[in-house]
PDB file of C-alpha atoms in Angstrom:
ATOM      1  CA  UNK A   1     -39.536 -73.574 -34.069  1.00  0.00           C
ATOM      2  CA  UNK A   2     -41.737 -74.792 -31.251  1.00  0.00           C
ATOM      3  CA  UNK A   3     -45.107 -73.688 -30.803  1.00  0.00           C
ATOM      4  CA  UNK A   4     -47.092 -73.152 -28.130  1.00  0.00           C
ATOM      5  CA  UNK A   5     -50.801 -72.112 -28.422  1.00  0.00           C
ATOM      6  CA  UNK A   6     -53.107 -70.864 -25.424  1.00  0.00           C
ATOM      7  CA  UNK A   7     -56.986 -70.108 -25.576  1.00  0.00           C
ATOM      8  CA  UNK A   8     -58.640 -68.352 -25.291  1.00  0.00           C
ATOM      9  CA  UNK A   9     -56.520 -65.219 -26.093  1.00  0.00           C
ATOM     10  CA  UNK A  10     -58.911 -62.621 -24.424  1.00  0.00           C
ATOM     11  CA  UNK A  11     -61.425 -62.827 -22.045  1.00  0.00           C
ATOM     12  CA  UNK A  12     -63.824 -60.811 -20.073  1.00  0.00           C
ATOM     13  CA  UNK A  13     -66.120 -62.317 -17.328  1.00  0.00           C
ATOM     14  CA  UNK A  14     -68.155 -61.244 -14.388  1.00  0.00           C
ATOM     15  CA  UNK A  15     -66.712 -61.429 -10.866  1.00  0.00           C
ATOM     16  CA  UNK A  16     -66.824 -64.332  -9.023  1.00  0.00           C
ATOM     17  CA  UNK A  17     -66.999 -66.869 -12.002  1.00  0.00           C
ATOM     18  CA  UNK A  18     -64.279 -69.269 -13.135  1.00  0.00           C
ATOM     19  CA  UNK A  19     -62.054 -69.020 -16.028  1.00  0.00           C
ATOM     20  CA  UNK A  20     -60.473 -71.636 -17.785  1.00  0.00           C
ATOM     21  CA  UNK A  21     -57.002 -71.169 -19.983  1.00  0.00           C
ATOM     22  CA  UNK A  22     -55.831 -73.995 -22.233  1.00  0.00           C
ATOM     23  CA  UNK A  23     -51.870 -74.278 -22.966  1.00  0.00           C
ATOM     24  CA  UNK A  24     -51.027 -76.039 -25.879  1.00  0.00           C
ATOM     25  CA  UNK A  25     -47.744 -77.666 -27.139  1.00  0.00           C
ATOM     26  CA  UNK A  26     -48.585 -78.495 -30.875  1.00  0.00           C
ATOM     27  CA  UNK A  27     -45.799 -80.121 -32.376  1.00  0.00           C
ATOM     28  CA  UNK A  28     -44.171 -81.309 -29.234  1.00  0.00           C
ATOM     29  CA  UNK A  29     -44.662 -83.174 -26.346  1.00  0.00           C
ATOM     30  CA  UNK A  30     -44.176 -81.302 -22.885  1.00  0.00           C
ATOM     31  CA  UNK A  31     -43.809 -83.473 -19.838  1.00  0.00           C
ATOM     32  CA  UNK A  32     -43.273 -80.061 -17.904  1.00  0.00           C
ATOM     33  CA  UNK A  33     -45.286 -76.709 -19.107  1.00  0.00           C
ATOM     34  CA  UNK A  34     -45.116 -73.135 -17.023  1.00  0.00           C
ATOM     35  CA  UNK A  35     -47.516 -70.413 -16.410  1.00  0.00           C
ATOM     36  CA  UNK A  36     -46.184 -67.432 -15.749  1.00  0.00           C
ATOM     37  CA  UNK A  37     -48.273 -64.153 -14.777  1.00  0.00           C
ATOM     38  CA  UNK A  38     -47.641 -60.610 -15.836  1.00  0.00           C
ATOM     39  CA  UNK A  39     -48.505 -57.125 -14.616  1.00  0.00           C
ATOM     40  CA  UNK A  40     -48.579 -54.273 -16.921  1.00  0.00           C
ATOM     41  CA  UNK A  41     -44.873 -53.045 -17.636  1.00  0.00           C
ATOM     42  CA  UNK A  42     -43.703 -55.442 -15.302  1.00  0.00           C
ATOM     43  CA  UNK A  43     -41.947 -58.530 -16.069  1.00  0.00           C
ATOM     44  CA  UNK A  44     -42.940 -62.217 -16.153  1.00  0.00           C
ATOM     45  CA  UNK A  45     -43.530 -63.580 -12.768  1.00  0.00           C
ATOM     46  CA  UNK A  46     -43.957 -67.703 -12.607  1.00  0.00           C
ATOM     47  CA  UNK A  47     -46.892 -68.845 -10.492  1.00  0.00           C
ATOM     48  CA  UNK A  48     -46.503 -73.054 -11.119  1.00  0.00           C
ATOM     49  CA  UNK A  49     -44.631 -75.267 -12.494  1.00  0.00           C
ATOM     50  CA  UNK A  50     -47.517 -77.911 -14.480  1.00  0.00           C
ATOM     51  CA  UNK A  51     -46.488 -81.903 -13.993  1.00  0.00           C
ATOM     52  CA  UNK A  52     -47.774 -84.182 -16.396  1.00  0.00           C
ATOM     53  CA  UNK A  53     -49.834 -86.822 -14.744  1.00  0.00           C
ATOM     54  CA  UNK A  54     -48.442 -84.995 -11.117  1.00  0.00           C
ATOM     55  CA  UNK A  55     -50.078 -82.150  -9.090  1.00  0.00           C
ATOM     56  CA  UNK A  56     -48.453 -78.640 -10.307  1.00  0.00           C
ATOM     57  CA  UNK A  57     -45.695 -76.832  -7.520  1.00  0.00           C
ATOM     58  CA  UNK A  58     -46.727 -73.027  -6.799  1.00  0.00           C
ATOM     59  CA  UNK A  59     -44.523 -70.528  -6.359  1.00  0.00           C
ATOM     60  CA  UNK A  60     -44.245 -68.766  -2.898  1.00  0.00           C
ATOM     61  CA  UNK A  61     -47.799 -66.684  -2.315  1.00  0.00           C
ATOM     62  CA  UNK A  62     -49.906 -68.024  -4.823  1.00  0.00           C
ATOM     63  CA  UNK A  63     -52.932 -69.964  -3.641  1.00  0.00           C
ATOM     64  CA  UNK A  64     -53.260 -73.139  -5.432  1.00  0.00           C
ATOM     65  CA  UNK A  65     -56.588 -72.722  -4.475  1.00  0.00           C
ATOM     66  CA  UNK A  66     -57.538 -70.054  -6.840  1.00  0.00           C
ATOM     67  CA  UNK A  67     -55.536 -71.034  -9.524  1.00  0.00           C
ATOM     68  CA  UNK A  68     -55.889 -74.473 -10.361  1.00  0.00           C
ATOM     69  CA  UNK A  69     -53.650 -76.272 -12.697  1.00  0.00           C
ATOM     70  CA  UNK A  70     -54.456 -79.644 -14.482  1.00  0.00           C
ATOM     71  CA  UNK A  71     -51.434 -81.242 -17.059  1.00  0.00           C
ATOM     72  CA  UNK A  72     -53.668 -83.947 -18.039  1.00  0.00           C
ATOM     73  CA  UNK A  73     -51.812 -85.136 -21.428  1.00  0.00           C
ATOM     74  CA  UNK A  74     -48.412 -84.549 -22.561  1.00  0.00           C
ATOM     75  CA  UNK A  75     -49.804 -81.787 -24.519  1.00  0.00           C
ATOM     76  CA  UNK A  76     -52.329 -80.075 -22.704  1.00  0.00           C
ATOM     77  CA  UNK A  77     -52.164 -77.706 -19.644  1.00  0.00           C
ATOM     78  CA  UNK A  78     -55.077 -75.845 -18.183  1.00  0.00           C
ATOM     79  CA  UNK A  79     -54.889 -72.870 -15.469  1.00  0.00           C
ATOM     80  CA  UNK A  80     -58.227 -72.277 -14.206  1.00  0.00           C
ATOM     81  CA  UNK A  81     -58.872 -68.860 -11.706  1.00  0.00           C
ATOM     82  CA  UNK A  82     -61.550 -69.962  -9.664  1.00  0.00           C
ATOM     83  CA  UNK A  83     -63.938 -67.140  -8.626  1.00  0.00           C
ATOM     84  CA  UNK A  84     -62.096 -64.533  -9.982  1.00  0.00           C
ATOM     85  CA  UNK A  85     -61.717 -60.693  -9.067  1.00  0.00           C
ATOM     86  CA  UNK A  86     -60.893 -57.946 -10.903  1.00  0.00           C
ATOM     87  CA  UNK A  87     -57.126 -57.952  -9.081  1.00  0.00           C
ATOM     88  CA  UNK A  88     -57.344 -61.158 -11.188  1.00  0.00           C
ATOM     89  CA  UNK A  89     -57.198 -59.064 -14.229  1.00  0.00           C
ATOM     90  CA  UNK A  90     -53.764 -60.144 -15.986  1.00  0.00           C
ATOM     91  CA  UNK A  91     -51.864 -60.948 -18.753  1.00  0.00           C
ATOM     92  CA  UNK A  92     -51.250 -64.949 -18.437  1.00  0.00           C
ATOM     93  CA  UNK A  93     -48.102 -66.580 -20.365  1.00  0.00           C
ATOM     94  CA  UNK A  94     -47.420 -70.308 -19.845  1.00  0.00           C
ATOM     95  CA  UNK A  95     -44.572 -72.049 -21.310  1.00  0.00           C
ATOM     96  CA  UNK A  96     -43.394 -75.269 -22.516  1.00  0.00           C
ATOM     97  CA  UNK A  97     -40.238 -77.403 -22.442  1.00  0.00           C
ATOM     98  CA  UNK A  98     -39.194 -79.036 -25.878  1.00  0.00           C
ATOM     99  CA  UNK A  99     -35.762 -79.476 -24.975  1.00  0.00           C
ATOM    100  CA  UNK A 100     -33.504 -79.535 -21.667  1.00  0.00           C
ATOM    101  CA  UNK A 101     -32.601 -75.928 -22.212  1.00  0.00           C
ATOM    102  CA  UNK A 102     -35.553 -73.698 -23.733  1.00  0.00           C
ATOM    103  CA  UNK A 103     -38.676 -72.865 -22.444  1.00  0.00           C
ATOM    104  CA  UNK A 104     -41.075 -71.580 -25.548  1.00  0.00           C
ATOM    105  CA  UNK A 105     -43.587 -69.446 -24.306  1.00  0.00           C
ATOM    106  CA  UNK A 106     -47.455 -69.171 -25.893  1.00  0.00           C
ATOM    107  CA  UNK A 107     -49.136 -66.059 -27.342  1.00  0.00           C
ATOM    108  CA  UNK A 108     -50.438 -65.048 -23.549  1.00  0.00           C
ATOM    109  CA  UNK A 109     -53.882 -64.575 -22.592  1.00  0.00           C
ATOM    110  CA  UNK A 110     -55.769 -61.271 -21.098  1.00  0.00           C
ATOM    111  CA  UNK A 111     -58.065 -62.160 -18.451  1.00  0.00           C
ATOM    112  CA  UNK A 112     -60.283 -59.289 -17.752  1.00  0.00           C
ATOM    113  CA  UNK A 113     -62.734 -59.283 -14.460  1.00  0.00           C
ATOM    114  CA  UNK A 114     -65.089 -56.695 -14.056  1.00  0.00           C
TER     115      UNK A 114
ATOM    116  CA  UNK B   1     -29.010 -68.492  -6.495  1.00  0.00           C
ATOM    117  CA  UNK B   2     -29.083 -66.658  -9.761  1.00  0.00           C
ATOM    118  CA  UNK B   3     -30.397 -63.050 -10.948  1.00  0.00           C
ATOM    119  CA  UNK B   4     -29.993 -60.887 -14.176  1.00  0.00           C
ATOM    120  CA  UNK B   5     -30.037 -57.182 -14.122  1.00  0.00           C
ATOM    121  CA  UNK B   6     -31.130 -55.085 -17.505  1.00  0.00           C
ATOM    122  CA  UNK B   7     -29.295 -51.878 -16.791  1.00  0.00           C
ATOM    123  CA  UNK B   8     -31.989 -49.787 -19.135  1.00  0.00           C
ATOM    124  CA  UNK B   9     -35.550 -49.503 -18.505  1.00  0.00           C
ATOM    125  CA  UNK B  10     -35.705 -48.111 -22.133  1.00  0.00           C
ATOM    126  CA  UNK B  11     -32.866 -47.356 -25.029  1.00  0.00           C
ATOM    127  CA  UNK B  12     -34.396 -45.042 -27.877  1.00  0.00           C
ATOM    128  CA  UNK B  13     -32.372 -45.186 -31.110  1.00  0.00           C
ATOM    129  CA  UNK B  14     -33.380 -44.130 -34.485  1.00  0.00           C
ATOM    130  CA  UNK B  15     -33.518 -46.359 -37.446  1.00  0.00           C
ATOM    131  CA  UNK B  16     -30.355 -47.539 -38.695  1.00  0.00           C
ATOM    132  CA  UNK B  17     -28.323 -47.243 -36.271  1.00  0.00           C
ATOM    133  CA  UNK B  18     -26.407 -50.016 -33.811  1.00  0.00           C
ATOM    134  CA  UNK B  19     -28.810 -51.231 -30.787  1.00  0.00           C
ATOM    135  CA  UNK B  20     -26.954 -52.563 -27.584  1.00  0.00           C
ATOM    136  CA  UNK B  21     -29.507 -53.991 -24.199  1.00  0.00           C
ATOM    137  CA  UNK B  22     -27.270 -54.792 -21.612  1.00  0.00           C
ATOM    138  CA  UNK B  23     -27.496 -57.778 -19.219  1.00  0.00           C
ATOM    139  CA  UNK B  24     -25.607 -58.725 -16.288  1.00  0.00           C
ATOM    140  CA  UNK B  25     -26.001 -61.490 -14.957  1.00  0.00           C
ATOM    141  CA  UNK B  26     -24.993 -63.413 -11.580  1.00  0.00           C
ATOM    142  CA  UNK B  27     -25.304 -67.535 -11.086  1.00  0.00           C
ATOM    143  CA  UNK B  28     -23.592 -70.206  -8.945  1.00  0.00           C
ATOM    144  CA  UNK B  29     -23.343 -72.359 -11.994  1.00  0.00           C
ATOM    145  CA  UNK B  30     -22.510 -72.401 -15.332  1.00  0.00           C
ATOM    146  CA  UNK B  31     -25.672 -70.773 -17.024  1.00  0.00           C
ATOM    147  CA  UNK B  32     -27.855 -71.036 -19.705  1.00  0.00           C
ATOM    148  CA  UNK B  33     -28.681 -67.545 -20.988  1.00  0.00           C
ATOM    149  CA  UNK B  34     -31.650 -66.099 -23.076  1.00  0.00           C
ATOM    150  CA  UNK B  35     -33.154 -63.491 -24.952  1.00  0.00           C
ATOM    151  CA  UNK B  36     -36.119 -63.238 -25.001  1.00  0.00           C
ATOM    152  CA  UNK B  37     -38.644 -60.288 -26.519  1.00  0.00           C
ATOM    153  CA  UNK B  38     -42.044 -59.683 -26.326  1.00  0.00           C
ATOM    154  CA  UNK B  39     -44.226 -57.086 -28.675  1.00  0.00           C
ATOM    155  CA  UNK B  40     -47.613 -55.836 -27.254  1.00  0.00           C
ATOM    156  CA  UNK B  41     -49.953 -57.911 -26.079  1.00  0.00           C
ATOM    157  CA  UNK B  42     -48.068 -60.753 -27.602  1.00  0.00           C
ATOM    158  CA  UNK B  43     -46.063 -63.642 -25.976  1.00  0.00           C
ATOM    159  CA  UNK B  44     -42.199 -63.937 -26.029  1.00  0.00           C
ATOM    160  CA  UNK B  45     -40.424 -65.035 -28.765  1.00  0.00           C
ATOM    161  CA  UNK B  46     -36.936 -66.378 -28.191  1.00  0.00           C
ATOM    162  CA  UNK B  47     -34.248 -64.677 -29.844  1.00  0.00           C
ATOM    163  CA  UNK B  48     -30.638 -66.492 -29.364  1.00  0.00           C
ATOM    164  CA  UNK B  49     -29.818 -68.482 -26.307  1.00  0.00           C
ATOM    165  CA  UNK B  50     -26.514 -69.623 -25.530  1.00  0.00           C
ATOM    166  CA  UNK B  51     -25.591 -72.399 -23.819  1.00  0.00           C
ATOM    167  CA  UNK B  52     -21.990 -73.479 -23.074  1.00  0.00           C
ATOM    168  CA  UNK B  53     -21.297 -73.602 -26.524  1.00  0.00           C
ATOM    169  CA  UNK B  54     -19.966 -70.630 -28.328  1.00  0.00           C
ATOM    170  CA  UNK B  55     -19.582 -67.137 -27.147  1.00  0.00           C
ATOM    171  CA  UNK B  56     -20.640 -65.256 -29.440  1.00  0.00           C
ATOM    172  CA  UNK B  57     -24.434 -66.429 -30.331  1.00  0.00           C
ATOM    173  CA  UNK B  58     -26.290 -65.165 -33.221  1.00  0.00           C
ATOM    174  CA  UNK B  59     -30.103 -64.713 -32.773  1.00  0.00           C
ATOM    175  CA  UNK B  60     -33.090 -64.275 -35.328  1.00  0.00           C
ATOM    176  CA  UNK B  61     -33.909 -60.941 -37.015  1.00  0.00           C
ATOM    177  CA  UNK B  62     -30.088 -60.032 -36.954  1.00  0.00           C
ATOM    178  CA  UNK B  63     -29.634 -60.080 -33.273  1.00  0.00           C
ATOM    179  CA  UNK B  64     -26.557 -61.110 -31.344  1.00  0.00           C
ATOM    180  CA  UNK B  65     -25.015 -61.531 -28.206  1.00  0.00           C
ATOM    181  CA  UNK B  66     -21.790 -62.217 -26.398  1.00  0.00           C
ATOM    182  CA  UNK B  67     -20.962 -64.101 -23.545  1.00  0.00           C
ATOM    183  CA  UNK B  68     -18.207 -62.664 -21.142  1.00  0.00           C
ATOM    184  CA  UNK B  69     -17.898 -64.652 -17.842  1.00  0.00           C
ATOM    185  CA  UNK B  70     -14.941 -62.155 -16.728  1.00  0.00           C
ATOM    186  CA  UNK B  71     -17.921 -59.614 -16.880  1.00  0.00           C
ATOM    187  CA  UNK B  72     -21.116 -61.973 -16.129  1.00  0.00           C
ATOM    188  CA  UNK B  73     -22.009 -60.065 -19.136  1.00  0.00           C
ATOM    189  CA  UNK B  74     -24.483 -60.898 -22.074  1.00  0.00           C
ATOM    190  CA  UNK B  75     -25.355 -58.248 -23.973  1.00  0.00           C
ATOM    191  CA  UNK B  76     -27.520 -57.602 -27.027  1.00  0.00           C
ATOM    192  CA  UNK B  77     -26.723 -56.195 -30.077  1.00  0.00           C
ATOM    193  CA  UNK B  78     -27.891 -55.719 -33.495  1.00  0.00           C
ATOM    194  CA  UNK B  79     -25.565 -53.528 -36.492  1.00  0.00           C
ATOM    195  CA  UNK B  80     -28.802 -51.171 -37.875  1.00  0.00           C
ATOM    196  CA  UNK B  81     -32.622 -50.978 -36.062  1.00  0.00           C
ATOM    197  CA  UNK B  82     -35.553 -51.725 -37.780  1.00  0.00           C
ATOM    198  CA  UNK B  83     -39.493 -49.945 -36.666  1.00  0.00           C
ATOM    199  CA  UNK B  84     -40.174 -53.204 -36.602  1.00  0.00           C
ATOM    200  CA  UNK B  85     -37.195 -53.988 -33.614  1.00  0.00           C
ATOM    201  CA  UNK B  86     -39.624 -51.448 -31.265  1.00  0.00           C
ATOM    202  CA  UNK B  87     -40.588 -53.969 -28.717  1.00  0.00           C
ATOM    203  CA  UNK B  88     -39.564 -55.268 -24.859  1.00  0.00           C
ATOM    204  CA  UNK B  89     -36.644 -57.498 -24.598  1.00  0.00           C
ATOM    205  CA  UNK B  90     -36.032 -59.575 -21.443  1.00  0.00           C
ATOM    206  CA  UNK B  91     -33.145 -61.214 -20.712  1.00  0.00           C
ATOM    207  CA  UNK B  92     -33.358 -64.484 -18.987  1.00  0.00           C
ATOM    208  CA  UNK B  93     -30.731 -67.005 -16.840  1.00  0.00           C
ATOM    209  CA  UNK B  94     -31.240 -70.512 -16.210  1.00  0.00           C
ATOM    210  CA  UNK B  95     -29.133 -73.404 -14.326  1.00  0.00           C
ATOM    211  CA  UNK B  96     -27.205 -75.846 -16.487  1.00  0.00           C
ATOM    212  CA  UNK B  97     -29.918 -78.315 -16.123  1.00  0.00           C
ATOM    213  CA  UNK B  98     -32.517 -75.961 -18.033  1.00  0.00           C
ATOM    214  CA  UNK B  99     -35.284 -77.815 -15.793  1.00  0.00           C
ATOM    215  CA  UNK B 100     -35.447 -75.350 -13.250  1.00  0.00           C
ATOM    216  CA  UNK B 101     -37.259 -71.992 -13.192  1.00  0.00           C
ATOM    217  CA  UNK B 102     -36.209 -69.301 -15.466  1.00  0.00           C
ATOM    218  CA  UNK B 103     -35.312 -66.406 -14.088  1.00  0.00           C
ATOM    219  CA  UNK B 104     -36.273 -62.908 -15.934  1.00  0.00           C
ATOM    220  CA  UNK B 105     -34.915 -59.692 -16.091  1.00  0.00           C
ATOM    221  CA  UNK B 106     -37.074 -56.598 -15.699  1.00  0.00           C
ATOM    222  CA  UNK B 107     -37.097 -55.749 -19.322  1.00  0.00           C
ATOM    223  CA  UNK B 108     -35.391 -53.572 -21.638  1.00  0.00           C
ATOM    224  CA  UNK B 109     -38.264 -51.051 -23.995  1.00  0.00           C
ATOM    225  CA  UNK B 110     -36.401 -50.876 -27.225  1.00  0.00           C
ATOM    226  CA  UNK B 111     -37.974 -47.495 -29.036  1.00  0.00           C
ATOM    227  CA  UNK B 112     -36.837 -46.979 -32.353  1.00  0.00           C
ATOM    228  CA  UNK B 113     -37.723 -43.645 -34.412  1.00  0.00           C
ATOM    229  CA  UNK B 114     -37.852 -42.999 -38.138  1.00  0.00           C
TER     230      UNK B 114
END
């Protein structure tokens, strides 16, 4: 099947400094990739929708601000959390299109601020 | 507008005997339906999806579901539960196009005991 890769897959960093996540498609090329953000024992909430070569489209009440989204390549998303808190402190998912009707999702990412 | 309700939170079963997650879902369209599940501190993995075609879908890991417009139904089911099944399942609608955003369920905790 497809895969998806992110890194890093855990991180930890001070408050206040930025964070960068890579989303990978490997053996596919994604014109449209997803990052999705999820609370403990809650379910997946989406926060953008990436665009290659296009600026990303938040969802309703996320700053675009603080999370900054890059699709540089067909291949390559990045979600960076500028200045980040510890109500920053997540579980991040993005996603990938390979075909018109699946997403496939990457391993996630834990983003710990302390 | 489209949603998906999982009517369990959790479903405990013990090993070896039949599973069943239920989803309902609602949609203006047409849908695209998936299963999705997710073990801890992992990313989802898709299980079956089903897509216009036929209505009974069989997944990975002996999973399947059914389709049933008359009841906006699309269950999950699998004959005997594995340890190994113990995980959260989401089920997930999407518009004909598979473009747009998916939308997620809340999650079903499968808990299997020896």
């Amino acid at each position: 099947g497809a895969v998806v890769s992110q890194h890093p897959s855990w991180v930890i960093c001070k408050s206040g400094t930025s964070v960068k996540i890579e989303c990978r498609s490997l053996d596919f090329q994604a014109t449209t990739m997803f990052w999705y953000r999820q609370f403990p024992k809650q379910s997946l909430m989406l926060m953008a929708t990436s665009n290659e070569g296009s600026k990303a489209t938040y969802e309703q009440g996320v700053e675009k601000d603080k999370f900054l989204i890059n699709h540089a390549s067909l291949t390559l998303s990045t979600l960076t959390v500028t200045s980040a808190h510890p109500e920053d402190s997540s579980f991040y998912i993005c996603s990938a299109h390979r075909d018109q009707e699946t997403q496939y999702f990457g391993p996630g990412t834990r983003l710990l601020v302390l | 507008a489209q949603s998906v309700t999982q009517l369990d939170s959790h479903v405990s079963v013990s090993e070896g005997t039949p599973v069943l997650l239920r989803c309902n879902y609602s949609s203006s369209y047409s849908p695209s339906l998936f299963w999705y599940v997710q073990h801890p501190n992992k990313g989802l993995q898709l299980l079956l999806k089903y897509t216009s075609a036929a209505t009974l879908v069989k997944g990975i890991n002996g999973f399947e579901a059914e389709f049933k417009k008359s009841e906006t139904s699309f269950h999950l089911t699998k004959p005997s539960a594995h340890m190994s099944d113990a995980a959260e399942y989401f089920c997930v609608v999407s518009d004909p196009s598979g473009y747009s955003t998916l939308t997620f369920g809340k999650g079903t905790m499968l808990l299997v005991s020896p």
